[in-house]
Structures are given as structure tokens and as C-alpha cells.
Coordinates of C-alpha atoms and ligand atoms in Angstrom, one line a residue:
M29 CA 16.9 18.6 -9.0
A30 CA 19.9 20.8 -9.7
R31 CA 22.4 18.1 -8.4
V32 CA 20.6 15.4 -10.5
T33 CA 20.1 17.3 -13.7
G34 CA 23.8 18.6 -13.5
G35 CA 25.0 15.2 -12.6
L36 CA 23.2 13.7 -15.7
Y37 CA 24.9 16.5 -18.0
L38 CA 28.1 15.3 -16.7
A39 CA 27.6 11.7 -17.0
G40 CA 26.4 12.5 -20.6
A41 CA 29.5 14.6 -21.2
A42 CA 31.8 11.6 -20.1
A43 CA 29.8 9.2 -22.4
V44 CA 30.2 11.5 -25.4
L45 CA 33.8 12.1 -24.4
V46 CA 34.5 8.4 -24.7
L47 CA 32.8 8.2 -28.1
G48 CA 34.6 11.2 -29.4
T49 CA 38.0 10.1 -28.3
A50 CA 37.4 6.6 -29.6
A51 CA 36.4 8.0 -33.0
W52 CA 39.4 10.5 -33.3
P53 CA 40.6 11.6 -35.9
R54 CA 37.7 10.6 -38.1
P55 CA 35.4 13.3 -39.3
G56 CA 32.6 14.1 -36.9
A57 CA 34.9 13.3 -33.7
A58 CA 35.8 17.0 -33.1
V59 CA 31.9 17.7 -33.1
L60 CA 31.4 15.2 -30.4
L61 CA 34.2 16.4 -28.2
A62 CA 32.7 19.9 -28.5
V63 CA 29.3 18.6 -27.5
A64 CA 31.1 16.7 -24.5
A65 CA 32.8 20.1 -23.6
T66 CA 29.5 22.0 -23.8
A67 CA 27.6 19.3 -21.6
A68 CA 30.4 19.4 -19.0
V69 CA 30.3 23.2 -18.7
V70 CA 26.6 23.1 -18.5
G71 CA 26.6 20.1 -16.0
A72 CA 29.1 21.9 -13.6
A73 CA 27.2 25.3 -13.8
V74 CA 23.7 23.5 -13.0
S75 CA 25.4 21.4 -10.2
W76 CA 26.9 24.7 -8.6
T77 CA 24.3 27.3 -9.2
G78 CA 21.1 25.3 -10.3
R79 CA 19.4 25.8 -6.9
R80 CA 18.9 29.3 -7.8
L81 CA 17.3 28.9 -11.0
P82 CA 13.6 29.0 -11.3
R83 CA 12.0 25.7 -12.0
W84 CA 10.8 26.4 -15.7
T85 CA 14.5 26.9 -16.8
Y86 CA 14.9 23.2 -16.2
H87 CA 12.5 22.4 -19.1
G88 CA 14.7 24.4 -21.3
L89 CA 17.9 22.6 -19.9
V90 CA 16.4 19.1 -20.4
A91 CA 15.3 20.1 -24.0
A92 CA 18.8 21.3 -24.7
G93 CA 20.2 18.0 -23.5
T94 CA 18.1 16.4 -26.1
A95 CA 19.4 18.7 -28.8
L96 CA 23.1 17.9 -27.7
I97 CA 22.3 14.2 -28.1
A98 CA 20.7 14.7 -31.3
A99 CA 24.0 16.6 -32.7
T100 CA 25.9 13.5 -31.2
V101 CA 23.8 11.2 -33.3
I102 CA 24.0 13.3 -36.3
A103 CA 27.7 13.9 -36.2
A104 CA 28.8 10.5 -35.0
P105 CA 31.4 9.0 -37.4
G106 CA 29.9 5.4 -37.5
P107 CA 26.3 3.8 -37.1
A108 CA 27.5 2.0 -33.7
T109 CA 28.5 5.7 -32.4
A110 CA 25.3 7.0 -33.5
V111 CA 23.3 4.4 -31.8
A112 CA 25.4 4.6 -28.6
G113 CA 24.9 8.3 -28.6
A114 CA 21.2 7.9 -28.7
A115 CA 21.2 5.7 -25.8
I116 CA 22.2 8.7 -23.7
G117 CA 18.6 9.9 -24.4
A118 CA 17.6 7.5 -21.5
F119 CA 19.1 10.3 -19.0
V120 CA 16.6 13.0 -20.5
A121 CA 13.7 10.5 -20.1
L122 CA 14.9 9.8 -16.4
D123 CA 15.2 13.3 -15.6
A124 CA 12.0 14.6 -17.2
F125 CA 10.0 11.9 -15.5
F126 CA 11.3 12.1 -12.3
F127 CA 11.1 16.0 -11.9
F128 CA 8.2 17.2 -14.1
G129 CA 4.5 16.8 -14.2
W130 CA 3.1 14.3 -16.6
R131 CA 2.4 17.0 -19.2
G132 CA 5.7 18.4 -19.2
A133 CA 7.3 15.0 -19.1
V134 CA 5.5 13.6 -22.0
A135 CA 6.3 16.8 -23.9
Q136 CA 10.1 16.1 -23.4
L137 CA 9.7 12.5 -24.3
W138 CA 7.9 13.6 -27.6
W139 CA 10.9 15.9 -28.3
L140 CA 13.4 13.4 -27.4
T141 CA 12.0 10.4 -29.4
T142 CA 11.2 12.7 -32.6
A143 CA 14.8 14.2 -32.5
L144 CA 16.6 11.0 -32.1
T145 CA 14.4 9.2 -34.6
I146 CA 15.0 11.8 -37.2
G147 CA 18.6 12.2 -36.4
L148 CA 19.1 8.1 -36.5
A149 CA 17.0 7.9 -39.5
S150 CA 18.9 10.5 -41.5
R151 CA 21.8 8.0 -41.6
P152 CA 21.4 5.5 -44.2
T153 CA 23.7 2.9 -42.4
V154 CA 21.7 2.7 -39.1
P155 CA 19.1 0.1 -39.5
I156 CA 15.4 0.9 -39.0
S157 CA 15.4 -1.9 -36.3
A158 CA 18.0 0.1 -34.2
V159 CA 15.9 3.2 -34.3
I160 CA 12.9 1.3 -33.0
V161 CA 14.8 -0.5 -30.3
V162 CA 16.3 3.0 -29.3
D163 CA 12.6 4.4 -28.9
I164 CA 11.2 1.4 -27.1
V165 CA 14.2 1.7 -24.5
L166 CA 13.4 5.4 -23.9
L167 CA 9.6 4.8 -23.6
A168 CA 10.2 2.0 -21.2
V169 CA 12.6 4.1 -19.1
A170 CA 9.9 7.0 -19.0
V171 CA 7.0 4.7 -18.0
V172 CA 9.1 2.9 -15.1
V173 CA 10.5 6.1 -13.8
G174 CA 7.0 7.9 -14.0
G175 CA 5.3 4.8 -12.4
L176 CA 8.0 4.9 -9.6
V177 CA 7.3 8.5 -8.8
Q178 CA 3.8 8.2 -8.9
R179 CA 3.7 5.5 -6.4
A180 CA 6.1 7.1 -4.1
S181 CA 3.9 10.4 -4.0
S182 CA 0.7 8.3 -3.5
A183 CA 2.1 7.4 0.0
G184 CA 1.4 11.1 0.8
R185 CA -2.0 11.3 -0.9
D186 CA -5.5 10.8 0.5
P187 CA -7.2 8.5 -1.9
L188 CA -10.7 9.8 -1.4
T189 CA -10.0 13.4 -2.3
G190 CA -6.6 13.2 -4.1
L191 CA -5.4 15.9 -1.5
A192 CA -2.3 15.4 0.6
N193 CA -2.8 13.2 3.6
R194 CA -1.5 14.0 7.0
R195 CA 1.9 12.6 6.1
G196 CA 2.1 14.5 2.7
F197 CA 1.0 17.6 4.7
D198 CA 3.6 17.5 7.3
E199 CA 6.4 16.9 4.7
A200 CA 5.1 19.8 2.6
A201 CA 4.6 22.0 5.6
A202 CA 8.0 21.3 7.1
D203 CA 9.5 22.3 3.5
L204 CA 7.6 25.6 3.5
V205 CA 8.6 26.3 7.1
R206 CA 12.1 25.8 6.1
T207 CA 11.8 28.1 3.2
C208 CA 10.0 30.8 5.0
R209 CA 12.7 30.6 7.8
R210 CA 15.6 31.2 5.2
S211 CA 13.7 33.9 3.1
G212 CA 11.9 35.5 6.1
V213 CA 8.6 35.7 4.2
P214 CA 5.4 35.1 6.5
L215 CA 3.6 31.8 6.5
S216 CA 0.1 30.9 7.9
A217 CA -1.8 27.8 8.5
A218 CA -5.4 26.7 9.1
L219 CA -7.4 23.8 10.0
L220 CA -10.8 23.5 8.7
D221 CA -13.4 21.3 10.0
L222 CA -16.9 20.4 8.5
D223 CA -19.7 21.2 11.1
H224 CA -22.0 18.3 11.8
F225 CA -20.3 16.0 9.4
R226 CA -21.3 13.1 11.6
A227 CA -24.9 13.8 10.8
V228 CA -24.3 13.6 7.0
N229 CA -22.7 10.2 7.6
D230 CA -25.4 8.9 9.9
G231 CA -28.3 10.3 7.8
G232 CA -27.1 9.4 4.3
G233 CA -24.5 6.7 5.0
H234 CA -20.7 6.9 4.3
A235 CA -21.2 7.3 0.6
A236 CA -23.1 10.8 1.3
G237 CA -19.9 11.7 3.6
D238 CA -17.5 10.8 1.0
D239 CA -19.3 12.7 -1.6
L240 CA -19.2 15.7 0.5
L241 CA -15.7 15.5 1.3
Q242 CA -14.9 15.1 -2.4
S243 CA -17.1 17.9 -3.5
V244 CA -15.6 20.3 -0.9
A245 CA -12.1 19.2 -1.8
G246 CA -12.8 19.8 -5.6
R247 CA -14.2 23.1 -5.1
W248 CA -11.4 24.3 -2.7
R249 CA -8.5 23.2 -4.9
P250 CA -8.9 25.8 -7.8
A251 CA -9.8 28.6 -5.2
L252 CA -6.4 28.3 -3.5
P253 CA -3.7 30.8 -4.1
A254 CA -0.6 29.6 -5.8
G255 CA 2.0 27.7 -3.4
A256 CA -0.8 26.8 -1.0
V257 CA -0.8 23.2 0.4
L258 CA -4.3 21.6 1.3
A259 CA -4.6 18.3 2.9
R260 CA -7.1 16.1 4.4
H261 CA -6.0 15.8 7.9
G262 CA -8.3 13.0 8.9
G263 CA -12.0 12.6 9.1
D264 CA -13.8 15.8 8.3
E265 CA -10.7 18.0 9.0
F266 CA -8.8 19.7 6.5
A267 CA -5.4 21.4 6.9
L268 CA -4.0 24.4 4.9
V269 CA -0.5 26.0 4.9
L270 CA -0.1 29.2 3.0
P271 CA 3.3 30.6 2.3
D272 CA 3.7 34.2 1.7
A273 CA 0.4 34.9 4.0
T274 CA 0.2 36.7 7.3
G275 CA -2.5 35.6 9.7
P276 CA -5.1 38.2 8.6
V277 CA -4.5 37.4 4.7
A278 CA -4.9 33.7 5.7
L279 CA -8.1 34.3 7.4
A280 CA -9.5 36.0 4.3
V281 CA -8.5 32.9 2.2
V282 CA -10.3 30.7 4.7
E283 CA -13.3 32.8 4.4
Q284 CA -13.2 32.7 0.7
L285 CA -13.1 28.9 1.0
R286 CA -16.3 29.1 3.2
N287 CA -17.9 31.0 0.3
V288 CA -17.0 28.5 -2.5
V289 CA -18.9 25.9 -0.4
P290 CA -22.3 27.7 0.5
G291 CA -24.4 25.6 2.6
V292 CA -21.5 23.7 4.2
G293 CA -21.0 24.6 7.9
L294 CA -17.3 25.3 8.4
S295 CA -15.3 25.9 11.6
C296 CA -11.6 27.1 11.1
G297 CA -8.7 28.0 13.3
V298 CA -6.0 30.3 11.6
T299 CA -2.6 31.0 12.8
Q300 CA 0.6 32.6 11.5
W301 CA 3.8 30.9 12.0
R302 CA 6.3 32.3 14.7
P303 CA 10.0 32.1 14.2
G304 CA 11.5 28.9 15.6
E305 CA 8.1 27.1 15.8
T306 CA 8.1 23.7 14.4
V307 CA 5.1 22.5 12.2
A308 CA 3.7 20.5 15.0
Q309 CA 3.7 23.7 17.1
L310 CA 2.1 25.8 14.5
M311 CA -0.6 23.2 14.1
R312 CA -1.3 22.9 17.5
R313 CA -2.0 26.6 17.8
A314 CA -4.2 26.3 14.7
D315 CA -6.0 23.4 16.6
G316 CA -6.3 25.7 19.6
A317 CA -8.0 28.3 17.5
L318 CA -10.3 25.7 15.8
Y319 CA -11.3 24.7 19.1
R320 CA -12.3 28.1 20.1
A321 CA -14.1 28.6 16.8
K322 CA -16.2 25.3 17.5
N323 CA -16.7 26.2 21.3
S324 CA -18.2 29.6 20.3
G325 CA -20.7 28.1 18.3
R326 CA -19.2 26.7 15.2
G327 CA -19.8 28.1 11.7
R328 CA -16.9 30.7 12.2
S329 CA -13.1 31.2 11.7
V330 CA -10.8 32.3 14.7
L331 CA -7.3 33.8 14.1
D332 CA -4.9 32.8 17.0
D333 CA -3.3 36.2 17.2
Q334 CA -2.6 36.1 20.9
G335 CA 0.8 37.3 21.7
P336 CA 3.2 34.9 23.6
D337 CA 2.0 34.0 26.8
P338 CA 4.5 35.5 29.6
L339 CA 3.7 32.2 31.4
V340 CA 5.4 30.3 28.8
A341 CA 8.7 31.9 29.5
E342 CA 8.4 31.4 33.2
L343 CA 7.4 27.8 32.7
T344 CA 10.4 27.1 30.3
A345 CA 12.6 28.8 33.2
A346 CA 10.9 26.6 35.8
L347 CA 11.6 23.5 33.7
A348 CA 15.2 24.5 33.2
A349 CA 15.9 25.4 36.8
G350 CA 16.9 22.5 39.6
S351 CA 13.9 20.9 41.2
G352 CA 14.6 23.0 44.7
E353 CA 13.9 26.6 43.1
S354 CA 11.8 25.8 40.1
G355 CA 8.3 25.9 42.1
L356 CA 7.5 22.7 40.2
G357 CA 6.5 19.6 42.1
V358 CA 4.2 16.6 42.3
H359 CA 1.3 16.1 44.5
Y360 CA -0.5 12.7 45.0
Q361 CA -4.1 11.6 45.4
G362 CA -4.8 8.4 47.0
I363 CA -6.9 5.7 45.0
V364 CA -8.7 3.4 47.5
A365 CA -10.5 0.0 47.1
V366 CA -14.1 0.9 47.8
R367 CA -15.1 -1.9 50.0
S368 CA -12.2 -1.8 52.6
G369 CA -11.3 1.9 52.2
Q370 CA -7.8 0.7 51.9
L371 CA -5.1 2.8 50.0
V372 CA -3.9 0.8 47.1
G373 CA -2.4 3.4 44.8
V374 CA -1.7 7.2 44.0
E375 CA -2.2 9.3 41.2
A376 CA 0.7 11.8 40.5
L377 CA -0.6 15.2 39.6
A378 CA 1.8 18.1 38.5
R379 CA 2.0 21.3 40.5
W380 CA 3.5 24.7 39.9
E381 CA 3.8 27.3 42.4
H382 CA 4.5 30.5 40.4
P383 CA 6.7 32.9 42.2
T384 CA 4.3 35.8 42.1
L385 CA 0.9 34.4 40.8
G386 CA 0.8 31.4 43.5
A387 CA -0.4 28.1 42.6
Q388 CA -1.1 27.4 39.1
S389 CA -3.9 24.9 38.1
P390 CA -2.6 22.0 35.8
A391 CA -5.8 22.5 33.9
R392 CA -4.0 25.8 32.7
F393 CA -0.3 24.9 32.6
V394 CA -0.4 21.4 31.2
P395 CA -2.3 22.7 27.9
L396 CA 0.4 25.5 27.9
A397 CA 3.1 23.0 28.0
E398 CA 1.6 21.0 25.4
D399 CA 1.3 24.0 23.0
H400 CA 4.7 25.1 23.5
G401 CA 6.7 22.0 23.2
L402 CA 7.3 21.7 26.9
I403 CA 5.1 18.7 27.7
D404 CA 7.8 16.2 27.3
A405 CA 10.2 17.9 29.6
L406 CA 7.2 18.4 32.2
G407 CA 6.0 14.9 31.8
R408 CA 9.4 13.4 32.2
R409 CA 10.0 15.7 35.3
V410 CA 6.7 14.4 37.1
L411 CA 7.5 10.8 36.2
E412 CA 11.0 10.8 37.6
Q413 CA 9.8 12.5 40.7
A414 CA 6.9 10.3 41.3
C415 CA 9.1 7.1 40.9
H416 CA 11.6 8.5 43.2
D417 CA 9.0 9.4 45.8
L418 CA 7.0 6.3 45.8
A419 CA 10.4 4.1 45.8
E420 CA 11.3 6.2 48.9
L421 CA 7.9 5.7 50.5
H422 CA 8.2 2.0 49.8
R423 CA 11.6 2.0 51.7
Q424 CA 10.2 3.8 54.6
T425 CA 6.9 2.0 55.0
G426 CA 7.2 -1.3 53.3
R427 CA 4.0 -0.3 51.2
R428 CA 4.2 -0.7 47.5
L429 CA 1.4 1.4 46.1
L430 CA 0.4 1.6 42.5
L431 CA 1.5 4.8 40.8
T432 CA -0.4 6.3 38.1
V433 CA 1.0 9.0 36.1
N434 CA -0.9 11.2 33.4
V435 CA 0.7 11.2 30.0
S436 CA 0.0 13.7 27.3
G437 CA -0.7 12.6 23.5
H438 CA 2.4 14.7 22.5
Q439 CA 4.5 12.4 24.9
L440 CA 3.3 9.3 23.3
C441 CA 4.3 10.5 19.9
D442 CA 7.6 11.1 21.1
P443 CA 9.9 8.3 19.9
D444 CA 12.0 8.7 23.2
F445 CA 9.2 8.2 25.4
S446 CA 9.4 4.6 26.3
G447 CA 13.1 5.0 26.8
H448 CA 12.4 7.9 29.2
V449 CA 9.8 5.8 31.1
R450 CA 12.3 2.8 31.3
S451 CA 15.3 5.2 32.7
A452 CA 12.9 6.8 35.2
L453 CA 11.9 3.3 36.6
T454 CA 15.3 2.0 36.6
A455 CA 16.9 5.4 38.3
A456 CA 14.3 5.1 40.9
G457 CA 14.3 1.3 41.3
W458 CA 10.5 1.2 40.8
P459 CA 9.0 -2.0 39.3
T460 CA 7.2 -1.6 35.9
A461 CA 4.3 -3.6 37.2
A462 CA 3.5 -0.9 39.6
L463 CA 3.4 1.8 37.1
V464 CA 0.2 2.9 35.3
L465 CA 0.0 5.6 32.5
E466 CA -3.0 7.5 32.3
V467 CA -4.1 8.7 28.9
T468 CA -7.3 10.1 27.7
E469 CA -9.3 8.1 25.0
S470 CA -9.7 11.0 22.8
L471 CA -6.1 11.4 22.5
V472 CA -5.4 7.8 21.7
E473 CA -8.3 8.3 19.1
A474 CA -6.7 11.3 17.6
D475 CA -3.1 10.1 17.3
S476 CA -4.2 6.3 17.0
A477 CA -1.5 4.7 15.1
T478 CA 1.4 6.2 16.8
A479 CA -0.1 6.6 20.3
V480 CA -1.5 3.1 20.3
A481 CA 1.8 1.6 18.9
A482 CA 3.6 3.4 22.0
L483 CA 1.0 2.1 24.5
T484 CA 1.1 -1.4 23.2
A485 CA 4.9 -1.5 23.2
L486 CA 5.0 -0.1 26.9
R487 CA 2.5 -2.5 28.0
D488 CA 4.6 -5.4 26.6
T489 CA 7.2 -4.3 29.1
G490 CA 4.8 -4.7 32.1
V491 CA 3.6 -1.2 32.5
S492 CA -0.2 -0.7 32.8
V493 CA -2.4 1.7 31.0
A494 CA -5.6 3.5 32.3
I495 CA -8.1 5.2 30.0
D496 CA -8.7 8.5 32.0
D497 CA -11.8 10.8 32.1
F498 CA -13.8 8.1 30.3
G499 CA -17.3 9.5 30.0
T500 CA -16.2 12.9 28.6
G501 CA -16.3 13.8 25.0
F502 CA -17.1 11.2 22.6
S503 CA -16.4 8.0 24.6
S504 CA -16.7 5.0 22.5
L505 CA -17.6 1.8 24.4
A506 CA -16.6 -0.3 21.2
R507 CA -13.2 1.3 21.4
L508 CA -12.6 -0.3 25.0
D509 CA -12.1 -3.6 23.4
T510 CA -9.3 -2.5 21.1
L511 CA -7.4 -0.1 23.2
P512 CA -4.3 -1.5 25.0
A513 CA -5.6 -0.7 28.6
D514 CA -5.9 -2.2 32.0
Y515 CA -8.0 0.2 33.9
L516 CA -10.8 2.7 33.2
K517 CA -11.2 5.8 35.1
L518 CA -14.8 7.0 34.9
D519 CA -15.0 10.9 34.9
D520 CA -16.1 12.9 38.0
S521 CA -19.2 13.8 36.0
F522 CA -20.4 10.3 36.1
T523 CA -19.9 10.1 39.9
A524 CA -21.4 13.3 40.4
A525 CA -24.7 12.1 38.8
L526 CA -24.6 8.7 40.5
T527 CA -26.8 9.7 43.4
T528 CA -29.1 12.3 41.4
S529 CA -29.9 10.3 38.5
T530 CA -31.0 6.5 38.4
R531 CA -30.3 6.3 34.7
R532 CA -26.8 7.5 35.4
A533 CA -26.6 4.7 38.1
R534 CA -27.9 2.1 35.9
L535 CA -25.4 3.1 33.2
M536 CA -22.6 2.9 35.7
R537 CA -23.8 -0.6 36.6
S538 CA -23.5 -1.7 32.8
I539 CA -20.1 -0.2 32.4
V540 CA -18.7 -1.9 35.4
G541 CA -20.1 -5.1 34.2
M542 CA -18.7 -4.5 30.7
A543 CA -15.5 -3.4 31.9
E544 CA -15.0 -6.6 33.9
A545 CA -15.9 -8.7 30.8
L546 CA -13.2 -6.8 29.1
D547 CA -10.8 -7.4 32.2
L548 CA -10.6 -3.6 32.9
Q549 CA -10.6 -2.3 36.4
V550 CA -12.8 0.5 36.9
I551 CA -11.7 3.5 39.0
A552 CA -14.3 6.0 39.8
E553 CA -12.9 9.6 39.8
G554 CA -14.3 12.7 41.9
V555 CA -16.0 10.9 44.8
E556 CA -16.8 13.6 47.3
T557 CA -19.7 12.2 49.4
P558 CA -20.4 9.0 51.5
E559 CA -23.5 8.5 49.6
Q560 CA -21.5 8.3 46.3
A561 CA -19.1 5.9 47.7
E562 CA -21.8 3.9 49.1
R563 CA -23.5 4.0 45.8
L564 CA -20.2 2.8 43.9
R565 CA -19.9 -0.1 46.5
T566 CA -23.4 -1.4 45.6
L567 CA -22.8 -1.0 41.9
G568 CA -19.7 -3.1 42.2
C569 CA -17.1 -0.5 41.4
R570 CA -14.1 -1.5 43.0
Y571 CA -11.7 1.3 43.1
A572 CA -12.2 5.1 43.6
Q573 CA -10.6 8.4 44.1
G574 CA -12.0 11.7 45.2
F575 CA -11.8 14.5 48.0
L576 CA -13.8 12.1 50.2
F577 CA -10.8 9.9 50.6
H578 CA -7.8 12.1 50.1
R579 CA -7.2 15.5 48.7
P580 CA -4.0 15.6 46.4
S581 CA -1.0 16.4 48.8
P582 CA 2.6 16.3 49.0
I583 CA 4.1 12.8 49.4
A584 CA 4.2 13.4 53.2
G585 CA 0.5 13.4 53.1
V586 CA 0.4 10.0 51.5
R587 CA 2.6 8.5 54.2
E588 CA 0.3 10.1 56.9
L589 CA -2.7 8.4 55.2
L590 CA -1.0 5.0 55.0
E591 CA -0.4 5.3 58.7
E592 CA -4.0 6.2 59.4
R593 CA -5.3 3.4 57.1
A594 CA -3.0 0.8 58.2
P595 CA -3.5 -2.2 56.0
T596 CA -4.3 -5.6 57.0
S597 CA -1.6 -6.9 54.7
T598 CA 1.1 -5.6 52.5
G599 CA -0.6 -7.2 49.5
P600 CA 0.5 -6.5 45.9
P601 CA -0.8 -3.4 43.9
L602 CA -4.0 -3.8 42.1
R603 CA -2.6 -4.3 38.8
Q604 CA -0.8 -7.6 39.6
E605 CA -4.0 -9.2 40.8
H606 CA -5.9 -8.2 37.7
R607 CA -3.3 -8.4 34.9
R608 CA -5.0 -8.6 31.6
P609 CA -3.6 -11.4 29.4
G610 CA -1.6 -10.6 26.1
Ligands
LIG217 P1 -7.2 14.1 36.0 O1 -6.0 13.1 35.5 O2 -8.6 13.7 35.6 O3 -6.8 14.4 37.5 C1 -7.9 14.3 38.4 C2 -8.3 15.7 38.8 O4 -9.4 15.9 39.5 C3 -7.3 16.5 39.6 O5 -7.1 17.8 39.2 C4 -7.7 16.3 41.0 O6 -7.2 17.1 41.9 C5 -9.3 16.4 40.7 N1 -10.0 15.8 41.7 C6 -9.8 14.7 42.5 N2 -10.8 14.5 43.3 C7 -11.6 15.2 43.1 C8 -13.0 15.4 43.6 O7 -13.5 14.6 44.5 N3 -13.6 16.6 43.1 C9 -13.2 17.2 42.2 N4 -13.9 18.5 41.9 N5 -12.0 17.1 41.7 C10 -11.1 16.2 42.0 P2 -5.8 18.7 39.0 O8 -4.6 18.3 39.8 O9 -6.3 20.1 38.9 O10 -5.4 18.0 37.5 C11 -6.2 18.5 36.5 C12 -5.6 17.7 35.2 O11 -4.5 18.0 34.8 C13 -5.6 16.1 35.5 O12 -6.9 15.6 35.4 C14 -4.8 15.9 34.4 O13 -5.6 15.6 33.1 C15 -4.1 17.2 34.1 N6 -2.5 16.9 34.6 C16 -2.2 16.8 36.0 N7 -1.0 16.5 36.3 C17 -0.5 16.1 35.1 C18 0.8 15.5 34.6 O14 1.7 15.3 35.2 N8 0.9 15.4 33.2 C19 -0.2 15.6 32.3 N9 0.0 15.2 31.0 N10 -1.5 16.0 32.9 C20 -1.5 16.3 34.1
LIG218 MG1 -5.5 11.3 35.5
LIG219 MG1 -9.2 11.9 35.2

């Protein structure tokens, strides 16, 4: 704003200087030169120091610009110079409609057209038609600039509630984080989720859901402190960022928001920004707190005030250390063909042997890595190691197993992800057709646009995709048709219930049939007993994984397994047989 306003002042000064010099030595030329000098000084000062000026002073600066232009019009030695001087008013219209809200901009336009109309009309030699043309031009500039600004800002708006959307929020939050980093004031963020919103949608239709979202947004907006940014983050989730607020202050604000919508159940996760943190990391912690709020019974707010986890620093160090001393490694669990028992693939599973605490579960350190921006490095490490190990196994045994690797949502949203996958494959000499990326359905749902685009692009290069843990959370059968996937991994809980629940068994049969119709290969996870394996066989499930066949082990364990279950042929990995077209 400072640079543009200062620049327009300087451009105006140059224009008036030209007019004044051309009119020299006629009467009035000296006034034009004085106006040019004043505008030049103001322009230079605003360009250099304007960033430190409060926003309201710009209203004064723009109004003063109009006054200088009006002086030019009145003092101009001839009618042509007067009209040319009035044309500089376009700068004022442009600046006002670019930077100010509608009300401020319209007030500036009113002052501009009034001052110039009076100035031009006071000169009997300027025809009234010229005055009207000048006013029309200024009005047109204002309308076009205002329209463009409105259109640009609507890209970051949610059309239903009029709040910022996810994109608008990310931009605004990143700005606030930068400001807080510079000034050192605290900043907090919150995620607010309407409880049982699905029931509102199901009961009263989407119109009822939309009404609720609009009414909540409408009541929250005036209840927010100055400077706060509230956004609809998607679905029934709202995001809030509060500059100049510590975690406890933000918690109080969120409780206040709960009070203004009595009768609406609300779960909130609140967190205070930590120095060095990105907006994504901050919001992930807010998301973690929201998760805890929902898990502990909904209708409450949770402040994420846990201090830094010492494991984070240790995991960071492990990732920075060479593979020998890091304690990080990869174990593999066999995937077998149910009918023959033959090993057809392996799933790579991250392992971390902590120097003092011993083996850490990935269920503990993977979310930690996700929350602290370490997952890209961890995922890359696992992928590179796994491609290397499997390529080596292939060289030793001649067997090409299918390799499946777990991928986190954050990785899929990293623009460099597909490049990393390609370079890991190239470095190890592992074929794209023998790699499967496992993603969970909820993750693809949550980050849909970016994640689905990344998966589709990778799949086009020949890599396969598996939907992991299907059957947990809100698995949607309808989504299976639209997700870019080749395999469906049915969650342990399904397998566990197979032999105890006939309903589950029937459901499994339907899922297998439907998956086949969609060209998806089903892999049942968590097979622990021969009865479960037998049931899977009768239900037509082709592939399975579980402690019954193989407990996750270092690559040497896979080699032993291969030797035990010597194949009848060294046939291709399962994906090549069943590649889904397109
Ligand atoms: P997942 O991808 O569903 O992996 C299967 C998990 O089930 C593994 O746990 C495996 O040891 C366990 N499992 C296999 N067979 C059986 C069985 O018969 N019974 C039972 N009860 N469990 C069985 P693990 O290794 O602890 O991994 C847990 C989760 O951590 C994985 O679930 C995956 O979501 C995540 N994970 C592991 N490695 C990575 C990784 O490199 N990157 C990412 N993003 N996530 C990973
Ligand atoms: Mg998995
Ligand atoms: Mg799984």
C-alpha cells in the first residue's frame, strides 16, 4: 500500500511537472510547479516510511492528493491544462478502490468528483461536456478497479457464509504469523467443529445444514475481537486465528463463541503458536486438540498446552543421523495369496529403536512426525530403504515381490512428493509397477483436491495405490468408485469379526464382490488364525496379511520366508495381473 500510494503521488508529481513546465512562464505555472514539488516530497516520504503509518492515515493522504489535483485544475493557465490535470484524478480513484473498503472508497470518489467538478466548472473556458467526461472516466476507473478487487478477494471466500475459505484462511494466517514473528506478540488458533452436524443434514436436508452454518457464522462474526480471522475450513468445521492472544485467552474467546450459539453443540481445539512453527504445523496441533475434545465426549474445548515432546527432538536427531546410528529402520510384513499361501508382496513398516526407551510403535512416532513436520523426511527414508532392500532381495533370489509403502496425507500434499518417489525408484532400480502407495481413505477425503491430484499423477506413472484400513471411520462405499486406487486393504477389525459374526462375513462377501466389479484387489489385514484364513478363502478374498503368515521382520526374515514358501513360478507381482485400466 505504501509503495503504490507513494508511487502514484510521484507519478502525479511528474505529470503536473510536465504541465507546469509547458505552461511556464504564464500565470499559474508557478503554482503547478509548487504542487508538483509537494507531491514529489509526499510521494518519496510515503514510499520510504509509509509502512510504519497506521492505515487510517492513508485516507488523509488520498484526500490530500485530491486537494492537490483540484489546486492544479484551478491554477492551470488554460482549459486544456486544467482538463489534463483533472485526468490525474484517475490515480486517486484507483488507489482508493484498490485499498479501501467500499464505504471509504465511495467517500473518496465523492470528494474527488465534487472537488474536480467544482474546480473545472469555476473556469468559464472549460466546456461542461469536458467536466462530464472527466467524471465518467473517474467513475469507470473506480467501478472496474472495485470489481476486480472484489473478484480477486472472492477466491478466498466461502460463498455460503461469506467467511474466508481454507485458502483465504491460510493466506491470512500466514500473514499474521509473519507479523507475530516480527513483533513478538503471541498468536493463537482454534478449530471449531459443530457436533452432530450430519444429523442436521440428514434430518432437515442440506438447506437446514446451510441455514445452521450461516446463522452460526453470522452470530460469531460480531463477537470476535478486532484482528481475528474466522474461516469456514470445510464442512462443519471453522478455523479461527487470533493475533495478540495467548492460548488461555483464545480458549476464553472460543467459550464466548459457544455462548453466542446456545443449543449448538461445539467441539473446539485451541492452541498457541510456537516460534518457528508454520501455519500448517499450528493447525495440526489445533486439530490434535480438537480430536481430543471430540474423543472426550464432544461439547467441550481443549487447549493444546502440552510442552514440547522430548521424543520430537530425538526423532529429529535420528532422521538427521546416518542410517547406521539412527535407530530408524524398516521391517516388512508378507502379503500372501490366500489360496496358495504364496508370498506375493510385502508391506514396509517404519521402525524406531530408541536408544534408551527401546522400540517405539509407529502408532506413536508416525503421528509425532506428522505433527512436527518430520513426516516427509521419515516417509522418504522408509521409501528409499524399502526400494533398496527389495531390489537387493530381487538380485539375490530372482523374486520380484510387490512392495507397499504407507504414505501420510502431509506427504501427498508436498509438491516434491512425486519427485521423491521417482528418484527413490530410480536410485534403487525398482520398477514403478512393483510399488504400491498405501493411503487411508479419510486422508484422501480430508485433503481431497491436492491428495487426489497427487495420487492420480503418480498412478499415471505406473505406481499403484491402495486404500489402507478400509472399514474404519466413515468409510464410504460410494467413494471407492472415484478414488484413484487399485487395492483395498480391509482393516483388522473386519478380519477379527469374520469368524464371530455372520453379518460381518456377509458384508465381507459383498465388499469383495463390489471391489472386484471396480477392479480393486482386496487384501485382508490382521489375519491371525487359520479359521480366519479359511473364511477369507471361501469368501473369495484373494490376498491377506497378518501374524498367521508372517510377523513384520527385517528383510532377512522375508528372504527366509521366500525360501520356505518356494514359489511354483517367479511370476509377476499381483498388480501387473490386475492393472486397472485408465
Ligand atoms: P498399517 O499400515 O495398517 O500396518 C499394519 C499394522 O498392523 C502394522 O502395525 C502391523 O504390524 C500390524 N499387524 C499386521 N498383522 C497383524 C495381525 O495379524 N494382528 C495385529 N493385531 N496386527 C497386525 P505397525 O507396524 O505397528 O504400524 C502401525 C501403523 O503405523 C501402520 O498401520 C501405518 O498406518 C503406520 N505406519 C507404519 N509405518 C509407516 C510409514 O513408514 N509411514 C507412514 N506414514 N505410516 C506408517
Ligand atoms: Mg498400511
Ligand atoms: Mg492397515
